[in-house]
GROMACS .gro file of C-alpha atoms in nm:
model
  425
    1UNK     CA    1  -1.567   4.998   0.502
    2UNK     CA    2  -1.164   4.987   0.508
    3UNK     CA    3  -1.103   5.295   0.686
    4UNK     CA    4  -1.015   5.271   1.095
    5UNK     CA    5  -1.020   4.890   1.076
    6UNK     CA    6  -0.864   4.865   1.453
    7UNK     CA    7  -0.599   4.587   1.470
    8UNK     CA    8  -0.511   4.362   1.743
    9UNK     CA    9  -0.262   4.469   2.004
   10UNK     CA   10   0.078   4.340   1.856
   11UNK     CA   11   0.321   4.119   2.098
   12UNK     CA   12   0.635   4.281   2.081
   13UNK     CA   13   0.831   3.921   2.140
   14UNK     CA   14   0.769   3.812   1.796
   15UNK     CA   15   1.046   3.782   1.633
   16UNK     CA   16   1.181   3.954   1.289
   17UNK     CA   17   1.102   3.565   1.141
   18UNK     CA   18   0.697   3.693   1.228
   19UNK     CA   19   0.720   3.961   1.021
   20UNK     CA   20   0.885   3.766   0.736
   21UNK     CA   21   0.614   3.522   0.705
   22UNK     CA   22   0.359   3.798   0.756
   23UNK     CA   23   0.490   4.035   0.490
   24UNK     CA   24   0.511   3.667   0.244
   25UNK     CA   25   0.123   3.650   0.247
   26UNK     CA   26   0.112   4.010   0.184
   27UNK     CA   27   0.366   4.028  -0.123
   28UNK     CA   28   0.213   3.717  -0.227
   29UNK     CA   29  -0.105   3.896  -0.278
   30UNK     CA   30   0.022   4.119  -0.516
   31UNK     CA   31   0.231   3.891  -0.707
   32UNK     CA   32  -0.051   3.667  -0.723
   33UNK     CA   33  -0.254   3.968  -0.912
   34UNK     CA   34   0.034   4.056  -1.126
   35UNK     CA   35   0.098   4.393  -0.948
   36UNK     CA   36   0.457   4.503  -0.952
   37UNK     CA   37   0.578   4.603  -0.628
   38UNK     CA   38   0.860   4.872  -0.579
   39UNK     CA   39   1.064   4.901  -0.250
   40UNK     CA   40   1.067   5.325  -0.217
   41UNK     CA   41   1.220   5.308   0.159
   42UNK     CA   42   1.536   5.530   0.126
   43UNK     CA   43   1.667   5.363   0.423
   44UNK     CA   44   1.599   4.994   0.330
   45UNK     CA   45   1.746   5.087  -0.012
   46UNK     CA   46   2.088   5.206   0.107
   47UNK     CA   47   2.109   4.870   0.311
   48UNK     CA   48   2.039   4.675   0.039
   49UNK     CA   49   2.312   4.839  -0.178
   50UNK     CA   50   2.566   4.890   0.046
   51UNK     CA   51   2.525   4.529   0.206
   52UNK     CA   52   2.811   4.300   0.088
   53UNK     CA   53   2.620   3.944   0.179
   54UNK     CA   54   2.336   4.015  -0.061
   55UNK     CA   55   2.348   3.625  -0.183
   56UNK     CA   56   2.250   3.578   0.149
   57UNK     CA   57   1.999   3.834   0.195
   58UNK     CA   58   1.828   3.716  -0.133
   59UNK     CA   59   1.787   3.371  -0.027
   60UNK     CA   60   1.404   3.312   0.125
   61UNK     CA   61   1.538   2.958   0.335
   62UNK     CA   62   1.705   3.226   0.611
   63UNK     CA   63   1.402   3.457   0.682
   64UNK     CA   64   1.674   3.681   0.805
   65UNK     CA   65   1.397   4.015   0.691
   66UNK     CA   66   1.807   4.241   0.749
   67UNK     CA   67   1.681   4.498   0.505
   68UNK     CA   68   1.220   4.493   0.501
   69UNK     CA   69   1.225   4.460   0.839
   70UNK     CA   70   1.526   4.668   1.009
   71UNK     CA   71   1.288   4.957   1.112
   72UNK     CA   72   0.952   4.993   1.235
   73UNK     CA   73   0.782   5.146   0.927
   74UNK     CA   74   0.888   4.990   0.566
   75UNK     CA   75   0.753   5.212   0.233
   76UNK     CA   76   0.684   5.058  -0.121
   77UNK     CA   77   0.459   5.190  -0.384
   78UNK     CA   78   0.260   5.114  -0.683
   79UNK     CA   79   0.205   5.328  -0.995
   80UNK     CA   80  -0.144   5.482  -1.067
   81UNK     CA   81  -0.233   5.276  -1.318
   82UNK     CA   82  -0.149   4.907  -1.163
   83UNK     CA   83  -0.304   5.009  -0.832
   84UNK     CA   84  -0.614   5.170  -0.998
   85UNK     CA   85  -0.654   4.828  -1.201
   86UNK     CA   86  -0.648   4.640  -0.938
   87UNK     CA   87  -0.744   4.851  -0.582
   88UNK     CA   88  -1.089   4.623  -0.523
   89UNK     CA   89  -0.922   4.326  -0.602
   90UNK     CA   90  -0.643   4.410  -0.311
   91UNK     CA   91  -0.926   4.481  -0.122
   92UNK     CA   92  -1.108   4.184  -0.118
   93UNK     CA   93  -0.809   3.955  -0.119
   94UNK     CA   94  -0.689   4.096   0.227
   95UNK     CA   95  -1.006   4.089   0.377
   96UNK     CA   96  -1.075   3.764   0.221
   97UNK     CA   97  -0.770   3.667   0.456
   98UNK     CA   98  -0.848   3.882   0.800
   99UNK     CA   99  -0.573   4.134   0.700
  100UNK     CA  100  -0.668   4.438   0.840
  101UNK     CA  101  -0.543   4.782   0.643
  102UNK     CA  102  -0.644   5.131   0.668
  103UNK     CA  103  -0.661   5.368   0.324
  104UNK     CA  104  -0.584   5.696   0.349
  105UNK     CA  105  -0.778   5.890   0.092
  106UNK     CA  106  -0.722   6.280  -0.031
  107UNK     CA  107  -0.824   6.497  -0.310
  108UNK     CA  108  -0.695   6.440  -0.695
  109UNK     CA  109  -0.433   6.688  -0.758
  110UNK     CA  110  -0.384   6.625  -1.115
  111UNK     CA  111  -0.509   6.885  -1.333
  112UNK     CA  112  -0.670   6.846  -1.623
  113UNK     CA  113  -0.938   7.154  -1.605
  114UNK     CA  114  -0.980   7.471  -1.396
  115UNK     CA  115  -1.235   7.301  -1.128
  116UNK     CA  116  -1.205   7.321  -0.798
  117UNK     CA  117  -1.338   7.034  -0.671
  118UNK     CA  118  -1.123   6.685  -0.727
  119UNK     CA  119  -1.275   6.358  -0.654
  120UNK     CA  120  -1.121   6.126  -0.376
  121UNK     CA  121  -0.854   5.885  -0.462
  122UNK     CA  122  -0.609   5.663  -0.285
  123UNK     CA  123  -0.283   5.789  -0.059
  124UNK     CA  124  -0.181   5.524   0.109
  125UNK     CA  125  -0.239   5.180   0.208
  126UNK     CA  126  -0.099   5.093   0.551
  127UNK     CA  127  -0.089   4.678   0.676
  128UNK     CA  128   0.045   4.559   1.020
  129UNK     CA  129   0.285   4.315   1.029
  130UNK     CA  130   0.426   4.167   1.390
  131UNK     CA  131   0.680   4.349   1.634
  132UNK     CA  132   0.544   4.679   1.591
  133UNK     CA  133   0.643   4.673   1.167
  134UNK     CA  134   0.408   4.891   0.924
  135UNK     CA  135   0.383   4.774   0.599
  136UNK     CA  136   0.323   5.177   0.374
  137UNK     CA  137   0.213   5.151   0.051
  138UNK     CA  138   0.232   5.457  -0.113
  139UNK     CA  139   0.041   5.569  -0.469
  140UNK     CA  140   0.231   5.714  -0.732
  141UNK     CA  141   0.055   5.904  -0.950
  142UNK     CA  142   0.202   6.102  -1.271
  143UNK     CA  143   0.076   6.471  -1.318
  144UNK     CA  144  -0.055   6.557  -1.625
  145UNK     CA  145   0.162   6.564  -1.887
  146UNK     CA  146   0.456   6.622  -1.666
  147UNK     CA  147   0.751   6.360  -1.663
  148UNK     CA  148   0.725   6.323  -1.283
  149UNK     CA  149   0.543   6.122  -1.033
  150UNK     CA  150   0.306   6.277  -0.736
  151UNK     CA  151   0.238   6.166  -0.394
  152UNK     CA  152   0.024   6.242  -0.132
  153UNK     CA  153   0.055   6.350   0.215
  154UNK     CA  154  -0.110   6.128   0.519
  155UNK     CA  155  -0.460   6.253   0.562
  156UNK     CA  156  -0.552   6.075   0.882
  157UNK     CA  157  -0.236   6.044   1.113
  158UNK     CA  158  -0.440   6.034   1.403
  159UNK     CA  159  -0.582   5.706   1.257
  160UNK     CA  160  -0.266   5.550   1.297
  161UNK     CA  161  -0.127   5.686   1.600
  162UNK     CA  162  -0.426   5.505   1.736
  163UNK     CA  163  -0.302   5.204   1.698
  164UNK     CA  164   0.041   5.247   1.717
  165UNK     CA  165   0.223   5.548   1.930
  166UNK     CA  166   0.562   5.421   1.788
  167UNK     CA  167   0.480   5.504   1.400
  168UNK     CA  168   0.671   5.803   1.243
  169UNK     CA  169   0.555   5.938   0.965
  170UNK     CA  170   0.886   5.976   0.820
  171UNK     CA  171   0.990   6.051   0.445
  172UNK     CA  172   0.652   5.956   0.265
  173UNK     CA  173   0.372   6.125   0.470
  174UNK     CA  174   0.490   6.454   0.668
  175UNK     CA  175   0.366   6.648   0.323
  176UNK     CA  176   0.263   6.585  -0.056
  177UNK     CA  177   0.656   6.507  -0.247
  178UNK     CA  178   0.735   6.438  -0.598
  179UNK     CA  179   0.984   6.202  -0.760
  180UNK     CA  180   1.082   6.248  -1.130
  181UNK     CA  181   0.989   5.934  -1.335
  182UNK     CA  182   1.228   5.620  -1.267
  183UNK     CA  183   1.295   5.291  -1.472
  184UNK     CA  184   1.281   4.981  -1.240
  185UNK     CA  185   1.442   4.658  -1.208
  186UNK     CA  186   1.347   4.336  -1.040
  187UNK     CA  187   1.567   4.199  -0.739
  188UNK     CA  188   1.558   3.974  -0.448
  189UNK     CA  189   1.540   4.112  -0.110
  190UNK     CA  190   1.510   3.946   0.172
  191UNK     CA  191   1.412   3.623  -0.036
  192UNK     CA  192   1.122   3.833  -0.188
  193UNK     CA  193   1.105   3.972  -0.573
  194UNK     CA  194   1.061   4.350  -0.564
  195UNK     CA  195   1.159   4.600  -0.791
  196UNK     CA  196   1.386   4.874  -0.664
  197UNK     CA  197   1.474   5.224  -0.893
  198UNK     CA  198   1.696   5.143  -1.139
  199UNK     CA  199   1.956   5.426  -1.012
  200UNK     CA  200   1.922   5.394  -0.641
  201UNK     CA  201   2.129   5.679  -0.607
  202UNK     CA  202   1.981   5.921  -0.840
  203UNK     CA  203   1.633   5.841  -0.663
  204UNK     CA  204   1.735   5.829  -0.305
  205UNK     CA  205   1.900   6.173  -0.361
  206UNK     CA  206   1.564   6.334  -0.470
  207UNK     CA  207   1.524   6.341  -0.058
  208UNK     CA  208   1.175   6.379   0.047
  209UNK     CA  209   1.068   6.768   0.000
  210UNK     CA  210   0.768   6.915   0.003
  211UNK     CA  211   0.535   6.991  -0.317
  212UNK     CA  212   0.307   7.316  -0.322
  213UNK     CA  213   0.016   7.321  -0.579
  214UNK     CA  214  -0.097   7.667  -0.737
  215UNK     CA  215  -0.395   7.799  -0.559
  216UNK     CA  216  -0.653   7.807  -0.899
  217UNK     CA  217  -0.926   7.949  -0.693
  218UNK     CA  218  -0.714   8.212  -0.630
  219UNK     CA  219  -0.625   8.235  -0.980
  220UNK     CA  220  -0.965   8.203  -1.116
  221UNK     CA  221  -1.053   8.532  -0.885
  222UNK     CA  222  -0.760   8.707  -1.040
  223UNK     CA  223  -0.889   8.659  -1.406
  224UNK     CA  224  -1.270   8.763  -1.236
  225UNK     CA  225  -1.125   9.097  -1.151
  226UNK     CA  226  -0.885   9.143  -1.396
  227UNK     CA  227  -0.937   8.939  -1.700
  228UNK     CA  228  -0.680   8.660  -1.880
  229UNK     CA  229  -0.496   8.787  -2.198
  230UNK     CA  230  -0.621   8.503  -2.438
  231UNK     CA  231  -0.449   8.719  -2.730
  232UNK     CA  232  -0.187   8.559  -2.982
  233UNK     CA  233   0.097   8.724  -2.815
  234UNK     CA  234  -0.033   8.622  -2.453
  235UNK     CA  235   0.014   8.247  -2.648
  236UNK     CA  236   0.316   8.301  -2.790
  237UNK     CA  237   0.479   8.416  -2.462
  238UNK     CA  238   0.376   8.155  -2.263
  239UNK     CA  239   0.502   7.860  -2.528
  240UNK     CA  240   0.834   8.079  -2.540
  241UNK     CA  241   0.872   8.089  -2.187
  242UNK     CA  242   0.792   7.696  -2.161
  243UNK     CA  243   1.036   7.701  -2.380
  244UNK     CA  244   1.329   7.848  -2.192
  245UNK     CA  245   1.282   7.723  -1.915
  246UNK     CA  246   1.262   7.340  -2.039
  247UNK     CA  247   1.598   7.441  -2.210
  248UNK     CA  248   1.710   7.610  -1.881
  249UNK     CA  249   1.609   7.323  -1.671
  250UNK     CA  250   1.819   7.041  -1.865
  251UNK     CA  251   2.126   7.264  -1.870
  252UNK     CA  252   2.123   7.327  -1.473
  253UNK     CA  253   1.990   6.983  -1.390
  254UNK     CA  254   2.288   6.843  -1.579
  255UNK     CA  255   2.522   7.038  -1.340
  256UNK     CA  256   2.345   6.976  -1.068
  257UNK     CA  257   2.275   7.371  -1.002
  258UNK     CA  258   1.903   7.392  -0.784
  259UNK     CA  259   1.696   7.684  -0.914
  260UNK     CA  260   1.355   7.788  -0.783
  261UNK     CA  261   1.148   8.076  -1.009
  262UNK     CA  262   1.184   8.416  -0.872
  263UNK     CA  263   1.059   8.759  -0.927
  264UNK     CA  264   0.781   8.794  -1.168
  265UNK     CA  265   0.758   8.427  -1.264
  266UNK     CA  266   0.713   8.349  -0.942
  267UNK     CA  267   0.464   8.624  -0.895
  268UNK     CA  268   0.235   8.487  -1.234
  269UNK     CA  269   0.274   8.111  -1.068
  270UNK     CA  270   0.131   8.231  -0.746
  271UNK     CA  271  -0.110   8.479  -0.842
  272UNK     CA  272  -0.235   8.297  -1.133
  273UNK     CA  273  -0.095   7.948  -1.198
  274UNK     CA  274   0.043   8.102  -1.540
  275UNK     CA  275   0.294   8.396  -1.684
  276UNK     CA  276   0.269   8.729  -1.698
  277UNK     CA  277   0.205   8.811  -2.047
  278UNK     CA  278   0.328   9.181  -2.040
  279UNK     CA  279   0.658   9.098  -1.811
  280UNK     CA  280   0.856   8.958  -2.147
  281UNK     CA  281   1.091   8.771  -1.954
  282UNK     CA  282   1.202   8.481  -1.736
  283UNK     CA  283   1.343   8.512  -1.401
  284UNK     CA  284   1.512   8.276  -1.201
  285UNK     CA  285   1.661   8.243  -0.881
  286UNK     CA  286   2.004   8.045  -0.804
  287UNK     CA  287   2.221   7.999  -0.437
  288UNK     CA  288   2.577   8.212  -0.472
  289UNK     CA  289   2.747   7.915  -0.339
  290UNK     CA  290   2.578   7.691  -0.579
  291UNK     CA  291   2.733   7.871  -0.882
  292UNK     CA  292   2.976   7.674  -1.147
  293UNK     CA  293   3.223   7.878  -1.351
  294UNK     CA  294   3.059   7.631  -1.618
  295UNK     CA  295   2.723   7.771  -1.638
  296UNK     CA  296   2.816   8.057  -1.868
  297UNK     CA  297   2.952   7.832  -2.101
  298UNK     CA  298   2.659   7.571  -2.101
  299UNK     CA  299   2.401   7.816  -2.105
  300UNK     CA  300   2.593   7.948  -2.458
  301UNK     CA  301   2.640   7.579  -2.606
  302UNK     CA  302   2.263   7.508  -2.610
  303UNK     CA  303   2.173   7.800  -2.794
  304UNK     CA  304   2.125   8.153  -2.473
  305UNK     CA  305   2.327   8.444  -2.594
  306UNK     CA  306   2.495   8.600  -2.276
  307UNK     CA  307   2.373   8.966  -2.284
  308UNK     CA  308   2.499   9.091  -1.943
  309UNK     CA  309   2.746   8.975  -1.631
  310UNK     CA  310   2.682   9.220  -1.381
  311UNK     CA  311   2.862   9.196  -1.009
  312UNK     CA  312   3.075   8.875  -0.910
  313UNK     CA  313   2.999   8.556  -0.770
  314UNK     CA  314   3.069   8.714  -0.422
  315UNK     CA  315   2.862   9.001  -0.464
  316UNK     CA  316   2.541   9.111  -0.635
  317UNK     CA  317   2.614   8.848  -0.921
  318UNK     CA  318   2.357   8.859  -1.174
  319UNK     CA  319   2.359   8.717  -1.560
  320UNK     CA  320   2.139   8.763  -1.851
  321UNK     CA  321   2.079   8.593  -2.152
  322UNK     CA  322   1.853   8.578  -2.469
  323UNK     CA  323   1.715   8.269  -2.561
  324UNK     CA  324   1.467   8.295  -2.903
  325UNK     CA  325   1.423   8.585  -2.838
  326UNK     CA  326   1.256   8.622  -2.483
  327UNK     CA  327   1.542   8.746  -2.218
  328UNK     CA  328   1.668   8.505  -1.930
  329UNK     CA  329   1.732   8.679  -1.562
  330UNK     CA  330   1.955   8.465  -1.324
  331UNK     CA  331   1.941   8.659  -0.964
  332UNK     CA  332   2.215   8.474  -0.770
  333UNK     CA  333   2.124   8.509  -0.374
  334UNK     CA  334   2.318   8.557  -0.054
  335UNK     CA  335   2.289   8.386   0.304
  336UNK     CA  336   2.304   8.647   0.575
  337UNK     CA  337   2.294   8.497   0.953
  338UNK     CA  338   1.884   8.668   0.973
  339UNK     CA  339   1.805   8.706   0.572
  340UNK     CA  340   1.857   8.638   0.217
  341UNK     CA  341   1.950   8.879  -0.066
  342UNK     CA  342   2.033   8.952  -0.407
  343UNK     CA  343   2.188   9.234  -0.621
  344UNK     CA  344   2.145   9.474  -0.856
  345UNK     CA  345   2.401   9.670  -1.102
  346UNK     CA  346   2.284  10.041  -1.261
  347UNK     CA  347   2.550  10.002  -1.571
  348UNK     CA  348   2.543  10.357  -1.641
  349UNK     CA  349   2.649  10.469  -1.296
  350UNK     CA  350   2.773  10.139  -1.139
  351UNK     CA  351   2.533  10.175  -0.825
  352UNK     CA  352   2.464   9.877  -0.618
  353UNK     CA  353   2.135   9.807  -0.477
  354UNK     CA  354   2.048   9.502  -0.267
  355UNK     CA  355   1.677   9.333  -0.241
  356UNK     CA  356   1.641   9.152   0.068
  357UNK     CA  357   1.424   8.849   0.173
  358UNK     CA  358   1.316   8.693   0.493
  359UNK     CA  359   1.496   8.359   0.453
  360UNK     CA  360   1.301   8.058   0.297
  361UNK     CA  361   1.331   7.694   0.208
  362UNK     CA  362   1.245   7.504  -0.149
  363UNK     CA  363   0.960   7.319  -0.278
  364UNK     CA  364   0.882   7.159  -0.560
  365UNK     CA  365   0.536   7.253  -0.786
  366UNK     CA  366   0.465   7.194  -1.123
  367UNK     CA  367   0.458   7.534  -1.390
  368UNK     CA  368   0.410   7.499  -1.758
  369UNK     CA  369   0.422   7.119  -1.723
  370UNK     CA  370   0.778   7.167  -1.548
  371UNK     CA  371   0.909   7.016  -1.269
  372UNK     CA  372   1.069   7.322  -1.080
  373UNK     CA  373   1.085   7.501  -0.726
  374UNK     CA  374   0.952   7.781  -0.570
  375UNK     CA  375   1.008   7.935  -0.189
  376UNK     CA  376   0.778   7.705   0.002
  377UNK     CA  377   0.614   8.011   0.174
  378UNK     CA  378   0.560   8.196  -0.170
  379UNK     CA  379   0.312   8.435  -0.037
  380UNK     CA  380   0.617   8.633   0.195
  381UNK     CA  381   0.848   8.594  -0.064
  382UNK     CA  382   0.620   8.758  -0.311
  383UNK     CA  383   0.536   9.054  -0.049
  384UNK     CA  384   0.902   9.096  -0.026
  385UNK     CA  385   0.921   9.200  -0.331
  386UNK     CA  386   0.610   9.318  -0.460
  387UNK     CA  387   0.423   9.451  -0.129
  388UNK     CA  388   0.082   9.344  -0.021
  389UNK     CA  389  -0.079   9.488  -0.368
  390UNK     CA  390   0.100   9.202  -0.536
  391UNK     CA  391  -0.262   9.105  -0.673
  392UNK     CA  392  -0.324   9.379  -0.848
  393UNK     CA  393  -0.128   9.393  -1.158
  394UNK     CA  394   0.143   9.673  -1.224
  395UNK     CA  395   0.276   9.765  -1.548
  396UNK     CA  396   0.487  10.023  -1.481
  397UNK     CA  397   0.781   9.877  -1.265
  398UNK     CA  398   1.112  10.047  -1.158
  399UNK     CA  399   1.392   9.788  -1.081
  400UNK     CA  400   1.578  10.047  -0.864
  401UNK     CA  401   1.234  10.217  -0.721
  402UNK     CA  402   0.959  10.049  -0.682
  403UNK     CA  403   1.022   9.707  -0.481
  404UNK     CA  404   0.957   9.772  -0.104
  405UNK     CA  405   1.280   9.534  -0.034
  406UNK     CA  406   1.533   9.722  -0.224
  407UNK     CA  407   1.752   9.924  -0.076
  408UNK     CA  408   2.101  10.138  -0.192
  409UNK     CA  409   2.417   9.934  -0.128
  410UNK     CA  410   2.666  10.113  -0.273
  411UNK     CA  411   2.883  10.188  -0.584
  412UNK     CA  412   3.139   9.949  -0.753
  413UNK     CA  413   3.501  10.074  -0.784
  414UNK     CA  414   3.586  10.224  -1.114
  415UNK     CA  415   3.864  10.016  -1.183
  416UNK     CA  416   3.612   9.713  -1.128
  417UNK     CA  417   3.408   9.835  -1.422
  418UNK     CA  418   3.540   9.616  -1.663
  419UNK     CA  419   3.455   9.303  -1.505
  420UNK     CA  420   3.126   9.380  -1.271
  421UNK     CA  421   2.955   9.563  -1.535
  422UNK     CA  422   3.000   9.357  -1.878
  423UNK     CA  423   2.740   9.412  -2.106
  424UNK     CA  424   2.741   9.205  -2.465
  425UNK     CA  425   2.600   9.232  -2.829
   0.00000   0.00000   0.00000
């Protein structure tokens, strides 16, 4: 058994040349069973770039360890499918040479049926080196069709703690995180041959944030009570709104805009892992002070006809476009010192309303094979706006009415008109 193998109190007067030669046997496992290695430790990364002696730090005569060793926890990682060809094999070599590891195991996430029950596969691999250093290997593991990678959270940090009160548990183990696929490139660190992301910065920026899986239990319940539309326009819908919001995603990735699903697309993710077939549109939600002037213009060059510009980016700014066919809702939202909100515009009378939110952070989950965020605590974001019926579907829905978080703010001046309420052909 590999799990809770107890190590041997480490002497904290070895020196950072220890740990060199003990993380040499290690990487010389893996290189020795053709694995390729990748250095995923934000920190250790920016050292390595930013250092200007890197002749130096690449040559293996010095044992200098400036960048693997600096902390007391160093993070690389594997891809599925090199680790899963060749897990026993790791096994048996480090036992085969009294290295004792522990492997943190959790449920499959990746979803390739509605079951509920996942079998067990790899998280992490953790080694001890000398002078307190932990050695995390983490598996990366690509989702379904998606073109990102998946990894898991630590399972067991008691185990560790146990031998080590000094570990933290710091950017690849607090909670399950996602990293959008990377190209990799071999270099010498430290005198050792790793691979490190191709675009350090690109990948170091994707800063460790949570990942939130739909609840299909939860969803399966919902289609118990309530049935799933399986009819050709249910189909067509959902491959429209994939879509859209493939087509939204590259435009507002490009200018680095962050956008999390909102209002009724949030609601089908949560409720049940899908769209709402009857809702006919996509909604989306976007910061107010993450707005471009740009984004108009970019959403129109790749083929969304603006239909409406209601408010202004200070104030109950909302846009609207049609993309084949199937409408496009951007709610832009407001920081308040205790809340969150966003507007609404009645063109025919120029009334303001304003919906308001108990404030919330991002994570990432996977929709329609898409990459994309939601409000980490989903379930108070949806009661915001849809009460505590939220599971039971409504068809009849008032915009101005009949969300318990709206309330009146207002009119707009008529001599605003022109340019809070635009509406377009």
């Amino acid at each position: 058994a590999y799990d809770g193998t107890r190590f041997s109190s480490m002497n904290p007067q070895y020196s950072l040349e220890r740990n060199w030669d003990k993380l040499n046997i290690i990487l010389q496992i893996f290189e020795k069973l053709g694995m390729k290695i990748i250095l995923i430790d934000h920190h250790a990364l920016h050292v390595w770039q930013k250092r200007l002696d890197r002749v130096s730090i690449a040559m293996k005569s010095n044992k200098r360890c400036a960048v693997l060793c600096s902390r007391q926890k160093i993070s690389f990682a594997f891809l599925d499918k090199d680790w899963e060809a060749n897990n026993i094999r790791v096994y048996n070599e480090l036992s085969r040479q009294n290295i004792p590891f522990i492997v943190d195991y959790g449920e499959d996430p990746r979803i390739t049926h509605w079951s509920l029950i996942g079998d067990k596969i790899v998280y992490h691999l953790w080694l001890p080196s000398y002078h307190n250093l932990w050695i995390q290997i983490t598996i990366l593991y690509k989702r379904s069709n998606s073109k990102y990678l998946w990894y898991g959270p630590v399972k067991n940090p008691s185990a560790l703690s146990t031998f080590s009160r000094d570990i933290s548990i710091d950017q690849f183990g607090k909670f399950e995180g996602v990293y959008d696929k990377f190209a990799i490139t071999e270099v010498a660190v430290d005198g050792f041959r790793v691979n490190i992301p191709t675009n350090i910065n690109i990948f170091t920026r994707q800063v460790a944030s949570q990942y939130v899986t739909c609840n299909m239990s939860r969803a399966l319940t919902f289609f118990q009570h309530h049935g799933k539309d399986l009819s050709p326009q249910a189909k067509k819908f959902r491959l429209a709104t994939a879509n859209l919001l493939t087509k939204a995603k590259e435009i507002l990735d490009e200018l680095i805009i962050p956008f999390w699903i909102s209002s009724g697309t949030c609601l089908g993710w949560f409720r049940q892992c899908g769209v709402i077939p009857y809702s006919n549109d996509v909604d989306i939600g976007i910061m107010a002070d993450d707005y471009k002037e740009e984004l108009i213009d970019a959403m129109k060059r790749n083929g969304f006809s603006l239909k409406f510009i209601f408010g202004k980016p200070s104030d109950s700014f909302e846009l609207s476009f049609i993309y084949q066919q199937i409408k496009l809702d951007i709610f832009f939202f407001y920081k308040e010192k205790s809340y969150y909100w966003n507007g609404g515009t009645q063109a025919r009378t120029g009334l303001k309303y304003k919906y308001i939110f108990p404030k919330f952070t991002l994570c990432w989950t996977e929709f329609l094979n898409l990459k994309v965020r939601v409000p980490c605590n989903t379930q108070v974001y949806i009661e915001a706006n849809y009460g505590i019926n939220w599971f039971t579907p409504v068809k009849s829905w008032d915009w101005k009415e009949s969300p318990p978080n709206v309330i009146k703010n207002g009119q707009w001046d008529r001599r605003e008109w022109s340019k809070v309420i635009q509406i377009f052909n």
